[in-house]
Tab-separated table of C-alpha atoms in Angstrom:
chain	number	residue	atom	x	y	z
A	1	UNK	CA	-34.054	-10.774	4.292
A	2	UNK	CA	-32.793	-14.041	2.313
A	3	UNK	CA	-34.461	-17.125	3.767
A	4	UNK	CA	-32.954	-20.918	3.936
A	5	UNK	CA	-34.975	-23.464	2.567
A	6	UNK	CA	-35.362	-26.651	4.687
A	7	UNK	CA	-32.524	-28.954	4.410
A	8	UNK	CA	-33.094	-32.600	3.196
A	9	UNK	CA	-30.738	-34.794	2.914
A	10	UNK	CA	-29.898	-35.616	-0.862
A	11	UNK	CA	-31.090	-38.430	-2.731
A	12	UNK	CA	-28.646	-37.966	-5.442
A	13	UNK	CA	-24.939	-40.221	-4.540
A	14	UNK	CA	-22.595	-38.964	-2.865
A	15	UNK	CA	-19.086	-38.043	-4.785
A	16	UNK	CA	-15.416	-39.132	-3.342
A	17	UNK	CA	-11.878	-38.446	-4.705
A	18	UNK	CA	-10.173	-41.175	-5.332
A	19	UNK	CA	-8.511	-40.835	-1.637
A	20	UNK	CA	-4.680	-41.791	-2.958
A	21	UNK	CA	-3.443	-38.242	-2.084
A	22	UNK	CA	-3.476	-37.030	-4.927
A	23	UNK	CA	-2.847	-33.227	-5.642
A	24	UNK	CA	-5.910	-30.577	-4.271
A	25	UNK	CA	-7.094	-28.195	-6.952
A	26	UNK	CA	-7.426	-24.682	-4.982
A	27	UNK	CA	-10.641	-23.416	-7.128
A	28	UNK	CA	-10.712	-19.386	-6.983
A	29	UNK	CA	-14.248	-17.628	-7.474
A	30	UNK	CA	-13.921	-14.379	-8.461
A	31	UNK	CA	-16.056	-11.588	-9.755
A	32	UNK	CA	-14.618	-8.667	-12.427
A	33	UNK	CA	-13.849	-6.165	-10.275
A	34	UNK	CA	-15.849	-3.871	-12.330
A	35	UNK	CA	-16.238	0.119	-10.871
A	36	UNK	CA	-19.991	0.139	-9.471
A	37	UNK	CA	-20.111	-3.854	-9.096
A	38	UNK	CA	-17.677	-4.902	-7.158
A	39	UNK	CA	-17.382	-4.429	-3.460
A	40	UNK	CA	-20.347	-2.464	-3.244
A	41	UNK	CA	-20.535	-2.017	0.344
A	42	UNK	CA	-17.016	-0.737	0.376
A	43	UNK	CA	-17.958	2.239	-2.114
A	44	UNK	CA	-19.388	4.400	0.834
A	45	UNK	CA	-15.667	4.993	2.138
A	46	UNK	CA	-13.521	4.269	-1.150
A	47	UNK	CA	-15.549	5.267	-4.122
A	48	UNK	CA	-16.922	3.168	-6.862
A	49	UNK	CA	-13.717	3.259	-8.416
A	50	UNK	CA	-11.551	2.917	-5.195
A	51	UNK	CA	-13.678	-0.009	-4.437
A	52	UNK	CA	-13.027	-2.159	-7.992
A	53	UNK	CA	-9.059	-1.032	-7.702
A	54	UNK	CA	-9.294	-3.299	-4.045
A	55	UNK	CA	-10.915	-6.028	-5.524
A	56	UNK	CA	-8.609	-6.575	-8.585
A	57	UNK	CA	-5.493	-6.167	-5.702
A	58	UNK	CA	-7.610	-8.781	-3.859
A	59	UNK	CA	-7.764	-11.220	-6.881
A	60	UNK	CA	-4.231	-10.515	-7.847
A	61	UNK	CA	-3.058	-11.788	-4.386
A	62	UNK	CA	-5.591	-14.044	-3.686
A	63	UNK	CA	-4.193	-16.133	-7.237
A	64	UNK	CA	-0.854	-15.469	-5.976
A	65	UNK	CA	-1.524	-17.046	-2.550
A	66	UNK	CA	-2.899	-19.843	-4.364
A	67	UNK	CA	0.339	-20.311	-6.335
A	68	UNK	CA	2.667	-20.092	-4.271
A	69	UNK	CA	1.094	-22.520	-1.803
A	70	UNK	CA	1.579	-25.123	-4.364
A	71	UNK	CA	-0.834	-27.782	-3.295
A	72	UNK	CA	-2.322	-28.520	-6.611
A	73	UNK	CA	-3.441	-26.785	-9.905
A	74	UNK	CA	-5.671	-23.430	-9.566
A	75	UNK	CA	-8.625	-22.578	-11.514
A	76	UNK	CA	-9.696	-19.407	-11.649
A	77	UNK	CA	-13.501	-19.644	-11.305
A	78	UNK	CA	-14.975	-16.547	-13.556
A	79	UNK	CA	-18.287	-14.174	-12.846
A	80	UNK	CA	-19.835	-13.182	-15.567
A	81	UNK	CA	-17.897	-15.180	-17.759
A	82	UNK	CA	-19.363	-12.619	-20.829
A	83	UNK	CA	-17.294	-9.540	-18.787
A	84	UNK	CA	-14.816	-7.728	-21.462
A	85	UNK	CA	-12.483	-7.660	-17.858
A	86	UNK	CA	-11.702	-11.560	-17.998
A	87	UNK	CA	-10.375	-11.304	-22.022
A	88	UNK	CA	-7.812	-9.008	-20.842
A	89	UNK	CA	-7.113	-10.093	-16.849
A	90	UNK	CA	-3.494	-11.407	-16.941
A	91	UNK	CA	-3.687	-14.195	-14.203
A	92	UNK	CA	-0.579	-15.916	-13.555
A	93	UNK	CA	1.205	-18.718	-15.641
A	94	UNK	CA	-0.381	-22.036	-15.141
A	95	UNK	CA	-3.868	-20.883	-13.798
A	96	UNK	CA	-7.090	-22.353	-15.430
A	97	UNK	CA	-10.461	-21.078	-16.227
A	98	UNK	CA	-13.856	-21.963	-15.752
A	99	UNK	CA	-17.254	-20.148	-15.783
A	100	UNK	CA	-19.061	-20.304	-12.914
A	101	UNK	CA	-22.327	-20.694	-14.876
A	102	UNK	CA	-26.052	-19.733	-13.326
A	103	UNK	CA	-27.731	-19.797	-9.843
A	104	UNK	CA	-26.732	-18.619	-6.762
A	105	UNK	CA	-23.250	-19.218	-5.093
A	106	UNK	CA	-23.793	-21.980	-3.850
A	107	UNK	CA	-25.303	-23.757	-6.866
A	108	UNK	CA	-22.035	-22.061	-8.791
A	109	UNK	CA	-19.643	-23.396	-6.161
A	110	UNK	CA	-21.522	-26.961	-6.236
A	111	UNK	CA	-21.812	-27.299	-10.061
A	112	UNK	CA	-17.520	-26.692	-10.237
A	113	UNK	CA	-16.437	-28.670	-7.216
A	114	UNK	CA	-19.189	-31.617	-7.980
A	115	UNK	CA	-16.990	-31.801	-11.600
A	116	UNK	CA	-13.394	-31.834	-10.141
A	117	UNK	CA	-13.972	-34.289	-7.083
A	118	UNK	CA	-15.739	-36.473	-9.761
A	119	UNK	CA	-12.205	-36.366	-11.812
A	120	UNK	CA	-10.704	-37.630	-8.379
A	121	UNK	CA	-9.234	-34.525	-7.339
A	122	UNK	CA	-9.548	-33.025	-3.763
A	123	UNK	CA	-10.670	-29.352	-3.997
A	124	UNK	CA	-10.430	-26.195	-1.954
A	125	UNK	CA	-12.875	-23.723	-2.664
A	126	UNK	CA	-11.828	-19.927	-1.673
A	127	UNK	CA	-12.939	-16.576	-2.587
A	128	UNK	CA	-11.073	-13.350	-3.083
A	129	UNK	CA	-11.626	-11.308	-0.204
A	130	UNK	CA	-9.321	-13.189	2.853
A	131	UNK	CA	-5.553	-11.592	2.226
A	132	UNK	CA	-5.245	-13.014	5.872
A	133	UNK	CA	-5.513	-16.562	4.080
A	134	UNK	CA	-1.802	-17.029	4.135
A	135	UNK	CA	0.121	-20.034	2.078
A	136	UNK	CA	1.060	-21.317	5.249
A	137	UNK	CA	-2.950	-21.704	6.074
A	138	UNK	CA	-3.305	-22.974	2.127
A	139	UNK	CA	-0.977	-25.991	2.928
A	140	UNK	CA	-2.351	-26.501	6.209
A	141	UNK	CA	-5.690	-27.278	4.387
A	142	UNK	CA	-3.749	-29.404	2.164
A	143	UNK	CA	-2.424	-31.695	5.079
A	144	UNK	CA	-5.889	-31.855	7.171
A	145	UNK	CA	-8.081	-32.667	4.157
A	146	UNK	CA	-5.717	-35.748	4.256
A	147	UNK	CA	-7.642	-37.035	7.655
A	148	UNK	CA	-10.980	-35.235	6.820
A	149	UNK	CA	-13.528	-35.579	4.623
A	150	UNK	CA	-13.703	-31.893	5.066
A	151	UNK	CA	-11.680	-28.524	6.103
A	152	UNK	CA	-13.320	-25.460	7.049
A	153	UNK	CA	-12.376	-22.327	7.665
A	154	UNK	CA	-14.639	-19.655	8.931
A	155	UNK	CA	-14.897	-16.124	8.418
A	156	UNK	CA	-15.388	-13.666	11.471
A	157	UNK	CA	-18.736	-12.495	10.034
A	158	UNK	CA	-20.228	-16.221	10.711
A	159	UNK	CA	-19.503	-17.293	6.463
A	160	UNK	CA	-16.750	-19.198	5.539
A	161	UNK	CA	-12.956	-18.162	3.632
A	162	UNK	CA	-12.280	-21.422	2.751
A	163	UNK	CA	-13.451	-25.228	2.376
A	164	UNK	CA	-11.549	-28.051	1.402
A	165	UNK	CA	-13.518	-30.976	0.503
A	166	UNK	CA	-12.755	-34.156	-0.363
A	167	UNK	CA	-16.269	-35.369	-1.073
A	168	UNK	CA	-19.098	-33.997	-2.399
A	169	UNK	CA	-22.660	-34.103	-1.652
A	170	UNK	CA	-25.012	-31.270	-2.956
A	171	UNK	CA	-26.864	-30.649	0.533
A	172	UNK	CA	-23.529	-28.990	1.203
A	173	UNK	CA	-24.364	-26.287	-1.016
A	174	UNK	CA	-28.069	-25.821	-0.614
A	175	UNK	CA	-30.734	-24.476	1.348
A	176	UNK	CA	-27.785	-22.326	3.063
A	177	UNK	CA	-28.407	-18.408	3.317
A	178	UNK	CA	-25.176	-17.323	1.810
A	179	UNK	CA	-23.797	-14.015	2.340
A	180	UNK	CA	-25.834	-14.298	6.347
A	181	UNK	CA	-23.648	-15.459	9.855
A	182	UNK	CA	-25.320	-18.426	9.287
A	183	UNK	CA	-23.533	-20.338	6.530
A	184	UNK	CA	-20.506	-21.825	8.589
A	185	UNK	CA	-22.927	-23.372	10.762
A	186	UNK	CA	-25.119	-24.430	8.016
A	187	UNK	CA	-22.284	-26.050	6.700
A	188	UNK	CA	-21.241	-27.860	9.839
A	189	UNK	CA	-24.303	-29.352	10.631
A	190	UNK	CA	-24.250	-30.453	6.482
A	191	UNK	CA	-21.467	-32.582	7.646
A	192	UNK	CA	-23.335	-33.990	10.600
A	193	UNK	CA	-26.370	-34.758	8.958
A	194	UNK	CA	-24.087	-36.510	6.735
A	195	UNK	CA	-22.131	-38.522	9.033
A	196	UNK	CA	-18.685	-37.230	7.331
A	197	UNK	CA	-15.936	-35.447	9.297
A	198	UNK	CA	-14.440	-32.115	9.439
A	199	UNK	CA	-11.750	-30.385	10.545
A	200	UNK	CA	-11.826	-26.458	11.342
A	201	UNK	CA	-9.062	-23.520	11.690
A	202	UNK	CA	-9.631	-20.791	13.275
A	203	UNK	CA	-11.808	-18.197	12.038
A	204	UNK	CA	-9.841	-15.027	9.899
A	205	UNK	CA	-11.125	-11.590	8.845
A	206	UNK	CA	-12.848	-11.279	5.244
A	207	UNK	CA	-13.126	-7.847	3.666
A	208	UNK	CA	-16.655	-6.807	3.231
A	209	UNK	CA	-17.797	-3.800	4.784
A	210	UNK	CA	-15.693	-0.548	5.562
A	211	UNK	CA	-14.678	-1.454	9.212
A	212	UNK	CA	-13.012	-4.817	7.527
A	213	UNK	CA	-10.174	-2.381	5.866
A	214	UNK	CA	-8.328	-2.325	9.032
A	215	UNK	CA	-7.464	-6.599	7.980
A	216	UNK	CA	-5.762	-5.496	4.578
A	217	UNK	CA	-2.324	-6.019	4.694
A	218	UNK	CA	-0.028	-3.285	6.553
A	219	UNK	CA	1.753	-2.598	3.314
A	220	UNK	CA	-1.692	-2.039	1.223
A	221	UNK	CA	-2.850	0.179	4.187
A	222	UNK	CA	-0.100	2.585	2.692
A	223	UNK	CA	-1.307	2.649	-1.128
A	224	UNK	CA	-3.919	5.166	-2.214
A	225	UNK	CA	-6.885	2.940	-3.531
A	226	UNK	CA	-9.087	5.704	-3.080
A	227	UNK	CA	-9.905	7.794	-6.629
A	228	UNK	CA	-12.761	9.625	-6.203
């Protein structure tokens, strides 16, 4: 059982973009889909192998997505940044790269986003495993961070697909029990405690476990991802 640690508000300042509308960077963390490391908890009903095939068609679209939303520059946010996968992974024209560097995600996700708002660039953090996390969604995140200091939204599992922030503070990344139902609401009382507001969407599937298959795309319901 992973337990929070108490939440205290930072004593470290606060970090805004530069709040002219400029351009949001869409910042992608992604594992190497690597057979027997990635989607672990879907290898009970597609195999080890089956399991890292989904996650690479995750990345693939989740980049895509990310593109073709065109709301700002993508990074794509690498774990482990030592894995022979990332020399090879052809990730679409344009994208950037960053390692996601030590601790746990939330320490990874701080440490990147702390960097770019600092540079005066909105940012939208997302992961990999939300196909339902459409470009129309994408831009919508785009307009609302506009009247927001931050845009959240939720997973069905109680975690989070996506956060746009236009500030940072690092209480917004710690002392949170990720990967639990309890991080979106972590997160929303961050923003309390903090006095800044935030929008929310409604909540969308993520894929995690082997019931969450039935959210993949109609079209990827049809491929074969299972090889062993």
């Amino acid at each position: 059982m992973r337990i929070a640690r108490p939440f205290h508000p930072s004593s470290r300042p606060s970090v805004a973009g530069n709040g002219l509308g400029t351009a949001m960077r869409v910042l992608v963390f992604a594992k190497a889909p690597r057979a027997g490391s990635a989607k672990t908890r879907l290898i009970p009903a597609l195999g080890a192998q089956g399991a890292a095939r989904l996650a690479q068609r995750l990345l693939d679209d989740a980049l895509a997505r990310a593109h073709a939303a065109a709301i700002g520059p993508v990074t794509l946010c690498i774990a482990p940044e030592e894995d022979p996968f990332w020399k090879s992974y052809d990730a679409p024209p344009g994208t950037a790269r960053a390692g996601q560097g030590d601790g746990d995600l939330g320490a990874r996700m701080a440490r990147v986003a702390e960097r770019t708002i600092a540079r005066g660039e909105s940012v939208l953090l997302i992961g990999t495993d939300c196909p339902a996390l459409d470009v129309s969604i994408l831009r919508r995140i785009a307009d609302e961070i506009t009247h927001a200091d931050g845009v959240l939204v939720p997973a069905h599992d109680g975690g989070y697909v996506a956060l746009g922030l236009k500030r940072f503070d690092p209480s917004l990344f710690s002392g949170i029990a990720w990967g639990t139902s309890r991080v979106a609401s972590a997160t929303r009382a961050r923003y309390a405690q903090l006095g800044w507001t935030l929008r929310e969407l409604p909540a969308l599937p993520d894929i995690d476990e082997p019931h969450d298959l039935c959210a993949l795309p109609a079209a990827w319901a049809r491929d074969r991802v299972r090889t062993e």
